[in-house]
Amino acid sequence: MSNANHGRTGLVLLACCVGQLLVVLDGTIMNVALPSIESALSFDANSLQWVINAYLIPTAGLLLLAGRMADLFSRRGFFLAGIALFTVASLAGGFAQDATQLIIARAGQGVGVALMSPATLTVLGTTFTEPAQRAKAFGLWGAAGGSGGAIGVLAGGVVTEWLSWRWVMLLNVPVGIALFIVAAISITPSAVQAGPRKLDILGAVSVTIGIAALVFGIAQGEREGWGSPVSLISFAVAVVGIAVFLYDQAKIASAPLVPLNVFRNRSIVAANISMFCVGAAMASTFYFLTLLMQFVLGYSPLVTGLSYLPLSVAIFLGAGMVAPQTSKLGGRFTLLSGLVAGVIGLGWLSFVDSRATFVADLLGPSLLFGVGVGMVLGTVANLATAALPSSQQGLASGLLTTGQALGGAAGLAVLVAVANFSGGESRVPEQMASGYANAFLGTAVLLVIAALAAAAMPKVSRDASDESAPEPVVAHI
């Protein structure tokens, strides 16, 4: 590889990793700032949740569609459009003068993220095709995404306490501008297949409505009760939307958004089950660990954020250093090793009580969980995208990121119910700690399910560069 080409691919890797970092970071950084936002913009108790929901719902609902559209039209274009929209929405949110303006800005961020997130994987998968380079690239992508959640908690605490909640959004602006420039310079236009590029409109609309309604129903059920009218209506809409989508894919669409035969591939199925469970485990662990440190152990938001530093470093090391080395023994070995480490870490956390100290009771489990999750994230993404031809890289990425988003929403809702049932709603530290401990145990069970799925994965996955039939190239877009 020439120096010029090596430099270009290095910039591509940087752009994809920073893009994924922003995607995950912005999903958690707002949580710490919510009390300040509520006071500054006069939110009421019911509307404050929309600062989070307005971001999550369009993100989850549009990921699958955006991934497939990137395949059909332009991966580079969708990446750049996502960065641009996310940056503009962040600027608008930083200067929001009332609750409505902030919620609209958060929705804009969510749409931008939906365009950007699958593209980070598709660009990586089509740029790095040599196995060793590919493993390293996906490892660093996993490190960026995995550590983003922990960095978000830290950054949210620091920025809110030292500056203002507005800077939680405004800091995205210079990063977004720099990222847009780097991506525009380094990412080359993608080659496309000959023939018409049809978009399955019925499938696109039905799956977007179905997934968005599902995430909204889960969020409302967690806050208002699973039997509330809003939750029940949302779940009914989700069932209808997803049913219409599946029927369309199987019977109607001539060019389906998600060809159902991809699920005959064991690597695709195993990778998506694993990512769903890992997404649920990460969202739940960050949530309950934050509550444990603040409500039971009495840490301030700033100290809580700083306490996530070892976890962030562990995720980065697991994804960026350990996984590329163990990948020489096979992707399945790396996946299973990481999941086992995560299960041990969460099992250790399930023994926590109100007398816990950071060094004795939280540091070790955080490091084990961090290294394990770091090993898993990039490896799952690598295996899932390598299992499909380059013309379906966006589809693979959309499936994977949608599964992670749905896992985070559904897993957290279920485990909140588990924690509350066993004392998490109490204001007595001992009872709260007991509830959170049970939630950590439930999270460990999720990773056990992921490990069972990973064990069913074929030992050898076809690399993305090993195409059985090269695609005819007719244009560059």
Short mmCIF file of C-alpha atoms in Angstrom, two decimals:
data_model
loop_
_atom_site.label_atom_id
_atom_site.label_comp_id
_atom_site.label_asym_id
_atom_site.label_seq_id
_atom_site.Cartn_x
_atom_site.Cartn_y
_atom_site.Cartn_z
CA MET A 1 0.00 0.00 0.00
CA SER A 2 1.41 3.42 -1.00
CA ASN A 3 1.93 6.15 1.57
CA ALA A 4 -0.79 8.28 -0.02
CA ASN A 5 -3.29 5.44 0.02
CA HIS A 6 -2.29 4.51 3.57
CA GLY A 7 -2.87 8.10 4.64
CA ARG A 8 -6.28 8.16 2.98
CA THR A 9 -7.44 4.95 4.62
CA GLY A 10 -6.19 6.26 7.95
CA LEU A 11 -8.43 9.31 7.53
CA VAL A 12 -11.35 7.05 6.55
CA LEU A 13 -10.82 5.06 9.75
CA LEU A 14 -10.62 8.26 11.80
CA ALA A 15 -13.85 9.59 10.25
CA CYS A 16 -15.76 6.36 10.85
CA CYS A 17 -14.56 6.01 14.44
CA VAL A 18 -15.30 9.63 15.35
CA GLY A 19 -18.69 9.34 13.67
CA GLN A 20 -19.55 6.25 15.72
CA LEU A 21 -18.24 7.90 18.88
CA LEU A 22 -20.60 10.84 18.33
CA VAL A 23 -23.52 8.48 17.67
CA VAL A 24 -23.15 6.63 20.97
CA LEU A 25 -21.90 9.55 23.06
CA ASP A 26 -24.88 11.73 22.20
CA GLY A 27 -27.25 9.01 23.34
CA THR A 28 -25.93 9.23 26.92
CA ILE A 29 -24.43 12.69 27.38
CA MET A 30 -27.84 14.36 27.74
CA ASN A 31 -28.90 12.24 30.70
CA VAL A 32 -26.66 14.05 33.18
CA ALA A 33 -27.83 17.45 31.88
CA LEU A 34 -31.58 16.72 32.18
CA PRO A 35 -32.12 18.44 35.56
CA SER A 36 -30.45 21.64 34.29
CA ILE A 37 -32.46 21.52 31.05
CA GLU A 38 -35.72 21.04 32.95
CA SER A 39 -35.05 24.17 34.99
CA ALA A 40 -33.71 26.34 32.15
CA LEU A 41 -36.43 25.65 29.57
CA SER A 42 -39.38 25.07 31.91
CA PHE A 43 -40.05 21.47 30.96
CA ASP A 44 -42.73 19.66 32.93
CA ALA A 45 -42.31 16.14 34.29
CA ASN A 46 -44.09 14.54 31.32
CA SER A 47 -42.39 16.47 28.52
CA LEU A 48 -38.80 16.11 29.79
CA GLN A 49 -38.66 12.50 28.61
CA TRP A 50 -38.94 13.80 25.03
CA VAL A 51 -35.43 15.19 25.23
CA ILE A 52 -34.38 11.52 25.10
CA ASN A 53 -37.29 10.04 23.11
CA ALA A 54 -37.04 12.62 20.31
CA TYR A 55 -33.49 11.35 19.69
CA LEU A 56 -34.06 7.61 20.16
CA ILE A 57 -37.24 7.13 18.14
CA PRO A 58 -36.10 8.50 14.74
CA THR A 59 -32.69 6.93 15.25
CA ALA A 60 -34.08 3.43 15.78
CA GLY A 61 -36.85 3.83 13.22
CA LEU A 62 -34.67 4.97 10.34
CA LEU A 63 -31.48 2.91 10.78
CA LEU A 64 -32.58 -0.01 8.63
CA LEU A 65 -33.95 2.20 5.85
CA ALA A 66 -30.87 4.44 5.86
CA GLY A 67 -28.52 1.47 5.67
CA ARG A 68 -30.27 0.03 2.64
CA MET A 69 -30.57 3.40 0.91
CA ALA A 70 -26.83 3.87 1.36
CA ASP A 71 -26.34 0.62 -0.60
CA LEU A 72 -28.67 1.76 -3.38
CA PHE A 73 -27.54 5.35 -3.75
CA SER A 74 -24.38 6.64 -2.01
CA ARG A 75 -22.65 5.50 1.16
CA ARG A 76 -20.40 8.57 1.13
CA GLY A 77 -23.36 10.86 0.47
CA PHE A 78 -25.42 9.45 3.33
CA PHE A 79 -22.46 9.68 5.71
CA LEU A 80 -21.88 13.33 4.82
CA ALA A 81 -25.60 14.17 4.93
CA GLY A 82 -25.89 12.57 8.37
CA ILE A 83 -22.91 14.54 9.71
CA ALA A 84 -24.27 17.80 8.29
CA LEU A 85 -27.76 17.32 9.71
CA PHE A 86 -26.43 16.22 13.10
CA THR A 87 -24.15 19.28 13.28
CA VAL A 88 -26.86 21.78 12.30
CA ALA A 89 -29.32 20.21 14.73
CA SER A 90 -26.73 20.37 17.52
CA LEU A 91 -26.21 24.07 16.84
CA ALA A 92 -29.98 24.68 16.91
CA GLY A 93 -30.33 22.72 20.14
CA GLY A 94 -27.54 24.64 21.81
CA PHE A 95 -29.39 27.90 21.18
CA ALA A 96 -32.90 26.55 21.87
CA GLN A 97 -35.08 29.06 23.74
CA ASP A 98 -37.91 26.76 24.74
CA ALA A 99 -38.78 23.09 25.15
CA THR A 100 -40.29 22.72 21.66
CA GLN A 101 -37.17 24.03 19.93
CA LEU A 102 -34.94 21.66 21.87
CA ILE A 103 -37.14 18.63 21.14
CA ILE A 104 -37.18 19.44 17.40
CA ALA A 105 -33.38 19.80 17.47
CA ARG A 106 -33.00 16.45 19.22
CA ALA A 107 -35.20 14.83 16.57
CA GLY A 108 -32.93 16.34 13.91
CA GLN A 109 -29.92 14.85 15.68
CA GLY A 110 -31.67 11.46 15.69
CA VAL A 111 -32.31 11.56 11.95
CA GLY A 112 -28.71 12.61 11.32
CA VAL A 113 -27.43 9.74 13.44
CA ALA A 114 -29.67 7.27 11.57
CA LEU A 115 -28.08 8.38 8.28
CA MET A 116 -24.55 8.38 9.69
CA SER A 117 -24.39 5.24 11.84
CA PRO A 118 -24.89 2.45 9.25
CA ALA A 119 -22.62 4.33 6.86
CA THR A 120 -19.69 4.15 9.28
CA LEU A 121 -19.82 0.36 9.02
CA THR A 122 -20.41 0.18 5.27
CA VAL A 123 -17.53 2.54 4.54
CA LEU A 124 -15.22 0.52 6.81
CA GLY A 125 -16.34 -2.78 5.32
CA THR A 126 -15.68 -1.66 1.74
CA THR A 127 -12.42 0.18 2.50
CA PHE A 128 -10.65 -2.47 4.61
CA THR A 129 -10.81 -5.85 2.92
CA GLU A 130 -7.51 -7.50 3.98
CA PRO A 131 -8.36 -9.67 7.04
CA ALA A 132 -5.77 -8.29 9.50
CA GLN A 133 -6.46 -4.66 8.57
CA ARG A 134 -10.18 -5.32 8.67
CA ALA A 135 -10.01 -6.81 12.18
CA LYS A 136 -8.01 -3.83 13.42
CA ALA A 137 -10.33 -1.29 11.77
CA PHE A 138 -13.47 -2.88 13.17
CA GLY A 139 -11.79 -3.21 16.55
CA LEU A 140 -11.13 0.53 16.67
CA TRP A 141 -14.70 1.21 15.48
CA GLY A 142 -15.96 -0.97 18.33
CA ALA A 143 -13.68 0.84 20.77
CA ALA A 144 -15.07 4.21 19.70
CA GLY A 145 -18.67 3.09 19.94
CA GLY A 146 -18.28 1.09 23.12
CA SER A 147 -16.44 3.77 25.04
CA GLY A 148 -18.81 6.47 23.76
CA GLY A 149 -21.47 5.63 26.34
CA ALA A 150 -19.06 5.90 29.25
CA ILE A 151 -17.41 9.02 27.83
CA GLY A 152 -20.89 10.54 27.46
CA VAL A 153 -21.56 10.17 31.18
CA LEU A 154 -18.17 11.71 32.00
CA ALA A 155 -18.50 14.56 29.50
CA GLY A 156 -22.07 15.27 30.53
CA GLY A 157 -21.04 15.66 34.17
CA VAL A 158 -18.01 17.82 33.44
CA VAL A 159 -19.67 20.10 30.86
CA THR A 160 -22.88 20.58 32.84
CA GLU A 161 -21.06 21.30 36.09
CA TRP A 162 -18.30 23.55 34.70
CA LEU A 163 -19.95 25.20 31.68
CA SER A 164 -23.66 24.90 30.82
CA TRP A 165 -26.06 22.28 29.54
CA ARG A 166 -26.02 24.14 26.20
CA TRP A 167 -22.41 23.11 25.62
CA VAL A 168 -23.47 19.46 25.75
CA MET A 169 -24.86 20.15 22.27
CA LEU A 170 -22.67 23.01 21.09
CA LEU A 171 -19.45 21.00 21.47
CA ASN A 172 -20.76 18.75 18.67
CA VAL A 173 -20.54 21.64 16.22
CA PRO A 174 -16.75 22.04 15.79
CA VAL A 175 -16.33 18.25 15.95
CA GLY A 176 -19.02 17.82 13.29
CA ILE A 177 -17.47 20.41 10.98
CA ALA A 178 -14.03 18.81 11.27
CA LEU A 179 -15.51 15.35 10.74
CA PHE A 180 -17.36 16.51 7.61
CA ILE A 181 -14.15 17.90 6.11
CA VAL A 182 -12.13 14.76 6.88
CA ALA A 183 -14.86 12.47 5.50
CA ALA A 184 -15.32 14.55 2.34
CA ILE A 185 -11.58 14.45 1.63
CA SER A 186 -10.90 10.80 2.43
CA ILE A 187 -13.97 8.74 1.52
CA THR A 188 -14.08 7.97 -2.18
CA PRO A 189 -17.36 7.74 -4.11
CA SER A 190 -18.75 4.22 -4.09
CA ALA A 191 -19.24 2.05 -7.15
CA VAL A 192 -22.80 0.97 -7.87
CA GLN A 193 -24.39 -1.88 -9.76
CA ALA A 194 -25.87 -1.61 -13.20
CA GLY A 195 -29.63 -1.49 -13.59
CA PRO A 196 -32.42 0.39 -11.84
CA ARG A 197 -32.15 1.17 -8.13
CA LYS A 198 -35.63 0.56 -6.75
CA LEU A 199 -36.62 1.53 -3.24
CA ASP A 200 -39.35 -0.58 -1.63
CA ILE A 201 -41.61 2.27 -0.46
CA LEU A 202 -44.19 0.10 1.35
CA GLY A 203 -41.44 -1.77 3.16
CA ALA A 204 -39.60 1.43 4.03
CA VAL A 205 -42.68 3.13 5.48
CA SER A 206 -44.01 0.09 7.34
CA VAL A 207 -40.71 -0.88 9.00
CA THR A 208 -39.95 2.71 9.99
CA ILE A 209 -43.40 3.15 11.57
CA GLY A 210 -43.23 -0.29 13.19
CA ILE A 211 -39.84 0.13 14.81
CA ALA A 212 -40.46 3.74 15.87
CA ALA A 213 -43.80 2.74 17.45
CA LEU A 214 -42.11 -0.18 19.23
CA VAL A 215 -39.41 2.03 20.76
CA PHE A 216 -42.00 4.65 21.75
CA GLY A 217 -44.22 1.99 23.33
CA ILE A 218 -41.31 0.61 25.33
CA ALA A 219 -40.34 4.08 26.53
CA GLN A 220 -43.92 4.93 27.54
CA GLY A 221 -44.47 1.55 29.15
CA GLU A 222 -41.40 2.02 31.31
CA ARG A 223 -42.67 5.41 32.52
CA GLU A 224 -46.47 5.11 32.55
CA GLY A 225 -47.07 1.38 32.89
CA TRP A 226 -47.29 -1.38 30.31
CA GLY A 227 -51.08 -1.32 30.40
CA SER A 228 -51.41 2.39 29.71
CA PRO A 229 -53.50 3.31 26.61
CA VAL A 230 -50.55 5.04 24.92
CA SER A 231 -48.32 1.99 25.34
CA LEU A 232 -50.97 -0.46 24.13
CA ILE A 233 -51.79 1.63 21.06
CA SER A 234 -48.07 2.00 20.28
CA PHE A 235 -47.50 -1.74 20.50
CA ALA A 236 -50.55 -2.39 18.29
CA VAL A 237 -49.17 0.01 15.67
CA ALA A 238 -45.77 -1.67 15.95
CA VAL A 239 -47.25 -5.15 15.41
CA VAL A 240 -49.24 -4.00 12.37
CA GLY A 241 -46.30 -2.10 10.89
CA ILE A 242 -43.84 -4.97 11.28
CA ALA A 243 -46.41 -7.52 10.02
CA VAL A 244 -47.05 -5.43 6.90
CA PHE A 245 -43.30 -5.11 6.41
CA LEU A 246 -42.70 -8.87 6.61
CA TYR A 247 -45.58 -9.63 4.25
CA ASP A 248 -44.30 -7.05 1.80
CA GLN A 249 -40.79 -8.49 1.90
CA ALA A 250 -42.04 -12.04 1.37
CA LYS A 251 -44.88 -11.54 -1.11
CA ILE A 252 -45.12 -8.07 -2.66
CA ALA A 253 -41.81 -6.26 -3.13
CA SER A 254 -39.89 -6.98 -6.32
CA ALA A 255 -36.78 -5.40 -4.75
CA PRO A 256 -37.29 -5.96 -1.00
CA LEU A 257 -35.69 -3.66 1.53
CA VAL A 258 -34.52 -6.72 3.50
CA PRO A 259 -34.40 -9.91 1.42
CA LEU A 260 -35.56 -12.49 3.97
CA ASN A 261 -33.15 -15.09 2.62
CA VAL A 262 -30.29 -13.24 4.36
CA PHE A 263 -31.53 -14.86 7.57
CA ARG A 264 -30.55 -18.25 6.20
CA ASN A 265 -26.99 -17.15 6.89
CA ARG A 266 -26.04 -18.40 10.36
CA SER A 267 -23.42 -15.69 10.83
CA ILE A 268 -26.00 -12.94 10.17
CA VAL A 269 -28.52 -14.44 12.62
CA ALA A 270 -25.94 -15.10 15.33
CA ALA A 271 -24.34 -11.67 14.95
CA ASN A 272 -27.66 -9.86 15.19
CA ILE A 273 -28.82 -11.83 18.24
CA SER A 274 -25.47 -11.10 19.87
CA MET A 275 -25.66 -7.38 19.07
CA PHE A 276 -29.23 -7.15 20.38
CA CYS A 277 -28.14 -8.70 23.69
CA VAL A 278 -24.95 -6.64 23.91
CA GLY A 279 -26.89 -3.44 23.18
CA ALA A 280 -29.27 -4.32 26.01
CA ALA A 281 -26.37 -5.14 28.33
CA MET A 282 -24.50 -1.91 27.65
CA ALA A 283 -27.52 0.38 28.06
CA SER A 284 -28.55 -1.39 31.25
CA THR A 285 -25.08 -1.52 32.79
CA PHE A 286 -24.43 2.19 32.23
CA TYR A 287 -27.88 3.05 33.61
CA PHE A 288 -27.75 0.96 36.77
CA LEU A 289 -24.09 1.65 37.47
CA THR A 290 -24.85 5.39 37.35
CA LEU A 291 -27.82 4.99 39.72
CA LEU A 292 -25.76 2.84 42.06
CA MET A 293 -22.94 5.35 42.28
CA GLN A 294 -25.20 8.39 42.75
CA PHE A 295 -28.17 7.14 44.77
CA VAL A 296 -26.56 4.39 46.85
CA LEU A 297 -22.90 5.38 47.16
CA GLY A 298 -23.55 9.15 47.11
CA TYR A 299 -21.16 10.12 44.28
CA SER A 300 -21.60 13.54 42.65
CA PRO A 301 -22.25 13.69 38.87
CA LEU A 302 -18.62 14.69 38.32
CA VAL A 303 -17.21 11.85 40.46
CA THR A 304 -19.62 9.44 38.77
CA GLY A 305 -18.32 10.52 35.38
CA LEU A 306 -14.70 10.15 36.46
CA SER A 307 -15.48 6.68 37.79
CA TYR A 308 -16.31 5.64 34.23
CA LEU A 309 -12.76 6.33 33.03
CA PRO A 310 -11.44 2.80 33.76
CA LEU A 311 -14.44 1.31 31.96
CA SER A 312 -13.84 3.54 28.94
CA VAL A 313 -10.16 2.62 28.81
CA ALA A 314 -10.99 -1.09 29.18
CA ILE A 315 -13.45 -0.96 26.27
CA PHE A 316 -10.86 0.76 24.11
CA LEU A 317 -8.17 -1.78 24.98
CA GLY A 318 -10.52 -4.72 24.46
CA ALA A 319 -11.61 -3.52 21.03
CA GLY A 320 -8.45 -1.84 19.78
CA MET A 321 -5.77 -4.18 21.11
CA VAL A 322 -7.09 -7.49 22.46
CA ALA A 323 -9.66 -8.28 19.75
CA PRO A 324 -7.29 -7.77 16.75
CA GLN A 325 -4.84 -10.19 18.39
CA THR A 326 -7.36 -12.89 19.31
CA SER A 327 -8.96 -12.59 15.86
CA LYS A 328 -6.01 -14.65 14.61
CA LEU A 329 -7.70 -17.56 16.42
CA GLY A 330 -11.01 -16.82 14.68
CA GLY A 331 -13.86 -14.37 15.10
CA ARG A 332 -16.00 -16.85 17.02
CA PHE A 333 -13.20 -17.38 19.56
CA THR A 334 -12.88 -13.61 20.09
CA LEU A 335 -16.65 -13.22 20.41
CA LEU A 336 -17.02 -16.02 22.95
CA SER A 337 -13.98 -14.88 24.97
CA GLY A 338 -15.33 -11.34 25.21
CA LEU A 339 -18.80 -12.51 26.20
CA VAL A 340 -17.40 -14.77 28.92
CA ALA A 341 -15.37 -11.86 30.33
CA GLY A 342 -18.51 -9.70 30.30
CA VAL A 343 -20.58 -12.37 32.07
CA ILE A 344 -17.94 -12.71 34.80
CA GLY A 345 -17.79 -8.93 35.28
CA LEU A 346 -21.57 -8.58 35.53
CA GLY A 347 -21.81 -11.62 37.79
CA TRP A 348 -19.31 -9.95 40.09
CA LEU A 349 -21.37 -6.75 40.06
CA SER A 350 -24.47 -8.72 41.07
CA PHE A 351 -22.94 -9.10 44.57
CA VAL A 352 -22.83 -5.33 45.13
CA ASP A 353 -24.43 -3.84 48.24
CA SER A 354 -24.76 -0.46 49.94
CA ARG A 355 -21.31 -0.80 51.58
CA ALA A 356 -19.51 -1.16 48.26
CA THR A 357 -16.36 0.80 47.51
CA PHE A 358 -15.11 1.70 44.07
CA VAL A 359 -11.72 -0.03 44.29
CA ALA A 360 -12.92 -3.23 45.96
CA ASP A 361 -16.31 -3.73 44.31
CA LEU A 362 -16.64 -1.70 41.11
CA LEU A 363 -13.19 -1.36 39.52
CA GLY A 364 -12.60 -5.06 38.81
CA PRO A 365 -16.05 -5.75 37.33
CA SER A 366 -15.85 -2.55 35.25
CA LEU A 367 -12.54 -3.63 33.75
CA LEU A 368 -13.76 -7.15 32.95
CA PHE A 369 -17.02 -5.93 31.45
CA GLY A 370 -15.21 -3.22 29.49
CA VAL A 371 -12.60 -5.51 27.95
CA GLY A 372 -15.27 -8.09 27.14
CA VAL A 373 -17.67 -5.67 25.48
CA GLY A 374 -14.80 -4.07 23.59
CA MET A 375 -13.80 -7.45 22.17
CA VAL A 376 -17.39 -8.16 21.12
CA LEU A 377 -18.50 -4.94 19.41
CA GLY A 378 -16.02 -4.74 16.56
CA THR A 379 -15.94 -8.51 16.11
CA VAL A 380 -19.72 -8.77 15.72
CA ALA A 381 -19.71 -5.92 13.20
CA ASN A 382 -16.87 -7.53 11.26
CA LEU A 383 -18.54 -10.93 11.11
CA ALA A 384 -21.97 -9.55 10.18
CA THR A 385 -20.72 -7.37 7.34
CA ALA A 386 -18.26 -9.97 6.04
CA ALA A 387 -21.11 -12.46 5.70
CA LEU A 388 -22.80 -10.43 2.92
CA PRO A 389 -21.49 -9.12 -0.43
CA SER A 390 -20.46 -5.49 -0.75
CA SER A 391 -23.77 -4.61 -2.43
CA GLN A 392 -25.51 -5.45 0.86
CA GLN A 393 -23.08 -3.89 3.33
CA GLY A 394 -25.59 -1.16 4.18
CA LEU A 395 -28.26 -3.78 4.80
CA ALA A 396 -25.95 -5.68 7.16
CA SER A 397 -25.05 -2.47 8.96
CA GLY A 398 -28.67 -1.34 9.20
CA LEU A 399 -29.75 -4.67 10.67
CA LEU A 400 -26.93 -4.63 13.19
CA THR A 401 -27.40 -1.05 14.38
CA THR A 402 -31.18 -1.46 14.53
CA GLY A 403 -30.75 -4.56 16.66
CA GLN A 404 -28.40 -2.72 19.00
CA ALA A 405 -30.85 0.19 19.36
CA LEU A 406 -33.83 -2.09 19.96
CA GLY A 407 -31.83 -4.17 22.40
CA GLY A 408 -30.91 -1.08 24.38
CA ALA A 409 -34.52 0.10 24.62
CA ALA A 410 -36.14 -3.28 25.31
CA GLY A 411 -33.43 -4.62 27.62
CA LEU A 412 -33.38 -1.51 29.76
CA ALA A 413 -37.18 -1.48 30.09
CA VAL A 414 -37.29 -5.12 31.22
CA LEU A 415 -34.40 -4.78 33.65
CA VAL A 416 -35.82 -1.57 35.16
CA ALA A 417 -38.92 -3.62 35.97
CA VAL A 418 -36.72 -6.32 37.51
CA ALA A 419 -34.81 -3.79 39.59
CA ASN A 420 -37.95 -1.99 40.75
CA PHE A 421 -39.68 -5.24 41.71
CA SER A 422 -36.75 -6.18 43.96
CA GLY A 423 -36.24 -2.83 45.69
CA GLY A 424 -34.90 -0.42 43.09
CA GLU A 425 -37.77 2.04 43.60
CA SER A 426 -37.13 2.26 47.33
CA ARG A 427 -35.25 5.20 48.84
CA VAL A 428 -33.50 2.87 51.27
CA PRO A 429 -29.90 2.36 50.06
CA GLU A 430 -29.78 -1.32 51.02
CA GLN A 431 -32.96 -2.08 49.07
CA MET A 432 -31.91 -0.02 46.07
CA ALA A 433 -28.57 -1.83 45.96
CA SER A 434 -30.41 -5.16 46.05
CA GLY A 435 -32.60 -4.13 43.12
CA TYR A 436 -29.62 -2.95 41.07
CA ALA A 437 -27.71 -6.16 41.89
CA ASN A 438 -30.58 -8.22 40.46
CA ALA A 439 -30.54 -6.04 37.35
CA PHE A 440 -26.82 -6.74 36.89
CA LEU A 441 -27.56 -10.46 37.21
CA GLY A 442 -30.27 -10.14 34.55
CA THR A 443 -27.79 -8.31 32.32
CA ALA A 444 -25.33 -11.20 32.73
CA VAL A 445 -28.07 -13.57 31.53
CA LEU A 446 -28.40 -11.48 28.36
CA LEU A 447 -24.72 -11.98 27.61
CA VAL A 448 -25.11 -15.72 28.22
CA ILE A 449 -27.82 -15.73 25.51
CA ALA A 450 -25.42 -13.83 23.24
CA ALA A 451 -22.73 -16.44 23.92
CA LEU A 452 -25.10 -19.27 22.97
CA ALA A 453 -25.84 -17.48 19.70
CA ALA A 454 -22.14 -16.93 19.07
CA ALA A 455 -21.43 -20.62 19.70
CA ALA A 456 -23.78 -21.45 16.82
CA MET A 457 -21.81 -19.24 14.44
CA PRO A 458 -19.74 -21.00 11.76
CA LYS A 459 -16.05 -21.25 12.60
CA VAL A 460 -15.00 -19.60 9.36
CA SER A 461 -16.80 -16.54 7.99
CA ARG A 462 -16.20 -15.45 4.42
CA ASP A 463 -14.30 -12.22 4.28
CA ALA A 464 -15.98 -9.29 2.58
CA SER A 465 -13.28 -9.20 -0.05
CA ASP A 466 -13.97 -12.76 -1.11
CA GLU A 467 -16.91 -12.12 -3.40
CA SER A 468 -18.26 -15.01 -5.35
CA ALA A 469 -19.35 -12.75 -8.18
CA PRO A 470 -17.88 -9.29 -8.63
CA GLU A 471 -20.40 -6.53 -9.13
CA PRO A 472 -20.48 -4.76 -12.49
CA VAL A 473 -19.48 -1.16 -12.02
CA VAL A 474 -21.22 1.41 -14.18
CA ALA A 475 -21.00 4.67 -12.27
CA HIS A 476 -19.45 6.51 -9.40
CA ILE A 477 -21.73 8.58 -7.20
#
